[in-house]
């Protein structure tokens, strides 16, 4: 695992926040992540006139992660427009969970915490696997549209 330089990671997040497209909220967000192979990825929020279509900064970062070769996030720093540490929203914690898992570390306003701490009992691949691996005929809903 690469060593985490939180100051450098946060500086990347601040730099990313300067590219945010936030004509509606005027609330820039930047995020940077350290990948298990040592590279870093980053993102900024990109808003839309249809407000709900807005992409959080973490969406951009995860997209860059996958596009640039994948891997696992081991450390993430997210900042607001003042350069202060910002706790990712619930949806984005789920995104980080998918690509970093329980042990990924996050710099929060309360210090460094693991994803397990900031998203306890997270839903994830293991939940899908558990049901997929259950014996056929186990209780549950129908798997097809006809309800057969
Ligand atoms: N935002 C993020 O980019 N990430 C978060 O984790 C929290 C919220 C953005 C979305 C929107 O552009 C602005 O912050 C205000 O909600």
mmCIF file of C-alpha atoms and ligand atoms in Angstrom:
data_model
loop_
_atom_site.group_PDB
_atom_site.id
_atom_site.type_symbol
_atom_site.label_atom_id
_atom_site.label_comp_id
_atom_site.label_asym_id
_atom_site.label_seq_id
_atom_site.Cartn_x
_atom_site.Cartn_y
_atom_site.Cartn_z
ATOM 1 C CA UNK A 1 0.000 0.000 0.000
ATOM 2 C CA UNK A 2 1.339 3.448 -0.876
ATOM 3 C CA UNK A 3 2.045 5.898 1.966
ATOM 4 C CA UNK A 4 -0.648 8.558 2.248
ATOM 5 C CA UNK A 5 0.516 12.167 1.983
ATOM 6 C CA UNK A 6 -2.706 13.822 3.123
ATOM 7 C CA UNK A 7 -1.439 17.351 2.487
ATOM 8 C CA UNK A 8 -0.541 16.539 -1.120
ATOM 9 C CA UNK A 9 -3.821 14.683 -1.664
ATOM 10 C CA UNK A 10 -5.785 17.596 -0.244
ATOM 11 C CA UNK A 11 -3.840 20.051 -2.422
ATOM 12 C CA UNK A 12 -4.945 18.003 -5.448
ATOM 13 C CA UNK A 13 -8.527 18.162 -4.235
ATOM 14 C CA UNK A 14 -8.269 21.949 -3.862
ATOM 15 C CA UNK A 15 -6.829 22.224 -7.365
ATOM 16 C CA UNK A 16 -9.692 20.112 -8.730
ATOM 17 C CA UNK A 17 -12.261 22.296 -6.952
ATOM 18 C CA UNK A 18 -11.018 25.280 -8.979
ATOM 19 C CA UNK A 19 -12.443 23.606 -12.094
ATOM 20 C CA UNK A 20 -15.894 23.040 -10.622
ATOM 21 C CA UNK A 21 -18.861 24.073 -12.781
ATOM 22 C CA UNK A 22 -21.241 25.472 -10.174
ATOM 23 C CA UNK A 23 -23.345 28.283 -11.652
ATOM 24 C CA UNK A 24 -26.357 27.258 -9.547
ATOM 25 C CA UNK A 25 -25.131 26.401 -6.069
ATOM 26 C CA UNK A 26 -21.874 28.392 -6.196
ATOM 27 C CA UNK A 27 -20.541 25.598 -3.996
ATOM 28 C CA UNK A 28 -17.386 24.158 -5.557
ATOM 29 C CA UNK A 29 -16.230 20.736 -4.431
ATOM 30 C CA UNK A 30 -12.976 18.996 -5.231
ATOM 31 C CA UNK A 31 -11.865 15.486 -4.399
ATOM 32 C CA UNK A 32 -8.701 13.502 -4.863
ATOM 33 C CA UNK A 33 -8.016 9.835 -4.326
ATOM 34 C CA UNK A 34 -4.890 7.740 -3.974
ATOM 35 C CA UNK A 35 -5.069 4.447 -5.879
ATOM 36 C CA UNK A 36 -3.402 1.229 -4.701
ATOM 37 C CA UNK A 37 -0.900 1.411 -7.572
ATOM 38 C CA UNK A 38 0.274 4.850 -6.431
ATOM 39 C CA UNK A 39 -1.457 7.022 -8.986
ATOM 40 C CA UNK A 40 -3.918 9.728 -8.009
ATOM 41 C CA UNK A 41 -7.277 10.639 -9.512
ATOM 42 C CA UNK A 42 -9.431 13.678 -8.905
ATOM 43 C CA UNK A 43 -12.752 15.282 -9.726
ATOM 44 C CA UNK A 44 -14.908 18.379 -9.347
ATOM 45 C CA UNK A 45 -18.665 18.860 -9.284
ATOM 46 C CA UNK A 46 -20.446 19.641 -12.550
ATOM 47 C CA UNK A 47 -23.921 21.099 -12.200
ATOM 48 C CA UNK A 48 -26.824 21.233 -14.634
ATOM 49 C CA UNK A 49 -29.824 23.485 -15.263
ATOM 50 C CA UNK A 50 -31.833 20.359 -14.453
ATOM 51 C CA UNK A 51 -30.529 20.419 -10.898
ATOM 52 C CA UNK A 52 -30.978 16.736 -10.180
ATOM 53 C CA UNK A 53 -28.643 15.800 -13.018
ATOM 54 C CA UNK A 54 -25.699 17.400 -11.208
ATOM 55 C CA UNK A 55 -22.592 15.270 -10.957
ATOM 56 C CA UNK A 56 -20.880 15.345 -7.589
ATOM 57 C CA UNK A 57 -17.103 15.700 -7.553
ATOM 58 C CA UNK A 58 -16.771 12.070 -6.460
ATOM 59 C CA UNK A 59 -18.603 10.911 -9.615
ATOM 60 C CA UNK A 60 -15.958 12.587 -11.750
ATOM 61 C CA UNK A 61 -13.152 11.099 -9.680
ATOM 62 C CA UNK A 62 -14.561 7.570 -9.857
ATOM 63 C CA UNK A 63 -15.051 7.969 -13.595
ATOM 64 C CA UNK A 64 -11.401 8.969 -13.975
ATOM 65 C CA UNK A 65 -10.373 6.033 -11.784
ATOM 66 C CA UNK A 66 -12.095 3.527 -14.033
ATOM 67 C CA UNK A 67 -11.107 5.207 -17.284
ATOM 68 C CA UNK A 68 -7.448 5.370 -16.282
ATOM 69 C CA UNK A 69 -7.122 1.685 -15.463
ATOM 70 C CA UNK A 70 -9.205 0.951 -12.381
ATOM 71 C CA UNK A 71 -7.704 -0.231 -9.122
ATOM 72 C CA UNK A 72 -8.754 0.363 -5.554
ATOM 73 C CA UNK A 73 -9.004 3.694 -3.781
ATOM 74 C CA UNK A 74 -6.931 3.597 -0.592
ATOM 75 C CA UNK A 75 -7.279 7.225 0.547
ATOM 76 C CA UNK A 76 -9.624 10.070 -0.364
ATOM 77 C CA UNK A 77 -9.709 13.759 0.488
ATOM 78 C CA UNK A 78 -12.726 15.920 -0.381
ATOM 79 C CA UNK A 79 -12.861 19.710 0.095
ATOM 80 C CA UNK A 80 -15.316 22.595 -0.129
ATOM 81 C CA UNK A 81 -14.631 25.965 -1.753
ATOM 82 C CA UNK A 82 -12.732 27.133 1.324
ATOM 83 C CA UNK A 83 -10.365 24.212 1.022
ATOM 84 C CA UNK A 84 -11.839 22.654 4.149
ATOM 85 C CA UNK A 85 -12.393 18.961 4.531
ATOM 86 C CA UNK A 86 -15.903 17.993 3.402
ATOM 87 C CA UNK A 87 -17.783 14.809 4.226
ATOM 88 C CA UNK A 88 -18.997 13.224 0.973
ATOM 89 C CA UNK A 89 -22.770 12.939 0.626
ATOM 90 C CA UNK A 90 -24.447 9.594 1.208
ATOM 91 C CA UNK A 91 -24.635 8.663 -2.464
ATOM 92 C CA UNK A 92 -20.955 9.421 -2.901
ATOM 93 C CA UNK A 93 -19.991 7.352 0.138
ATOM 94 C CA UNK A 94 -21.668 4.471 -1.666
ATOM 95 C CA UNK A 95 -19.570 5.241 -4.772
ATOM 96 C CA UNK A 96 -16.398 5.288 -2.677
ATOM 97 C CA UNK A 97 -17.416 2.038 -1.006
ATOM 98 C CA UNK A 98 -17.677 0.291 -4.362
ATOM 99 C CA UNK A 99 -14.160 1.322 -5.397
ATOM 100 C CA UNK A 100 -12.382 1.462 -2.054
ATOM 101 C CA UNK A 101 -14.213 -0.850 0.305
ATOM 102 C CA UNK A 102 -14.250 -0.930 4.085
ATOM 103 C CA UNK A 103 -10.566 -0.095 4.597
ATOM 104 C CA UNK A 104 -10.313 2.904 2.289
ATOM 105 C CA UNK A 105 -9.424 5.933 4.401
ATOM 106 C CA UNK A 106 -11.206 9.259 4.179
ATOM 107 C CA UNK A 107 -10.050 12.610 5.526
ATOM 108 C CA UNK A 108 -13.148 14.005 7.264
ATOM 109 C CA UNK A 109 -13.846 17.092 9.388
ATOM 110 C CA UNK A 110 -13.352 14.688 12.328
ATOM 111 C CA UNK A 111 -10.015 13.385 11.120
ATOM 112 C CA UNK A 112 -9.062 10.292 9.149
ATOM 113 C CA UNK A 113 -11.775 7.629 9.211
ATOM 114 C CA UNK A 114 -12.306 4.387 7.344
ATOM 115 C CA UNK A 115 -15.156 3.876 4.921
ATOM 116 C CA UNK A 116 -16.477 1.290 7.345
ATOM 117 C CA UNK A 117 -16.835 4.051 9.941
ATOM 118 C CA UNK A 118 -18.540 6.564 7.664
ATOM 119 C CA UNK A 119 -20.826 4.041 5.930
ATOM 120 C CA UNK A 120 -21.593 1.337 8.496
ATOM 121 C CA UNK A 121 -23.352 -1.810 7.325
ATOM 122 C CA UNK A 122 -22.893 -0.707 3.734
ATOM 123 C CA UNK A 123 -24.778 -2.403 0.959
ATOM 124 C CA UNK A 124 -22.422 -3.898 -1.561
ATOM 125 C CA UNK A 125 -21.347 -6.734 -3.809
ATOM 126 C CA UNK A 126 -21.371 -9.182 -0.896
ATOM 127 C CA UNK A 127 -25.135 -8.685 -0.517
ATOM 128 C CA UNK A 128 -25.707 -9.528 -4.175
ATOM 129 C CA UNK A 129 -23.373 -12.505 -3.946
ATOM 130 C CA UNK A 130 -25.108 -13.833 -0.855
ATOM 131 C CA UNK A 131 -28.455 -14.083 -2.631
ATOM 132 C CA UNK A 132 -26.942 -15.314 -5.900
ATOM 133 C CA UNK A 133 -25.269 -18.143 -3.976
ATOM 134 C CA UNK A 134 -28.413 -19.148 -2.042
ATOM 135 C CA UNK A 135 -29.994 -22.498 -2.974
ATOM 136 C CA UNK A 136 -32.604 -22.244 -5.724
ATOM 137 C CA UNK A 137 -36.138 -22.019 -4.363
ATOM 138 C CA UNK A 138 -35.146 -19.900 -1.353
ATOM 139 C CA UNK A 139 -37.841 -17.493 -0.219
ATOM 140 C CA UNK A 140 -38.033 -14.217 -2.088
ATOM 141 C CA UNK A 141 -39.520 -12.303 -4.958
ATOM 142 C CA UNK A 142 -39.899 -13.434 -8.521
ATOM 143 C CA UNK A 143 -36.902 -13.047 -10.791
ATOM 144 C CA UNK A 144 -38.835 -12.375 -13.975
ATOM 145 C CA UNK A 145 -41.476 -9.950 -15.133
ATOM 146 C CA UNK A 146 -44.177 -12.601 -15.440
ATOM 147 C CA UNK A 147 -43.784 -13.454 -11.759
ATOM 148 C CA UNK A 148 -43.124 -17.126 -12.473
HETATM 149 N N1 LIG B 1 -21.476 17.982 -3.858
HETATM 150 C C1 LIG B 1 -20.421 17.197 -4.251
HETATM 151 O O1 LIG B 1 -19.823 17.425 -5.313
HETATM 152 N N2 LIG B 1 -20.054 16.171 -3.457
HETATM 153 C C2 LIG B 1 -20.610 15.877 -2.245
HETATM 154 O O2 LIG B 1 -20.253 14.879 -1.627
HETATM 155 C C3 LIG B 1 -21.608 16.791 -1.674
HETATM 156 C C4 LIG B 1 -22.231 17.739 -2.646
HETATM 157 C C5 LIG B 1 -21.902 19.093 -4.728
HETATM 158 C C6 LIG B 1 -23.184 18.859 -5.486
HETATM 159 C C7 LIG B 1 -23.611 20.290 -5.786
HETATM 160 O O3 LIG B 1 -22.984 20.702 -6.981
HETATM 161 C C8 LIG B 1 -23.048 21.091 -4.634
HETATM 162 O O4 LIG B 1 -22.098 20.269 -3.978
HETATM 163 C C9 LIG B 1 -24.082 21.580 -3.630
HETATM 164 O O5 LIG B 1 -24.853 20.508 -3.185
#
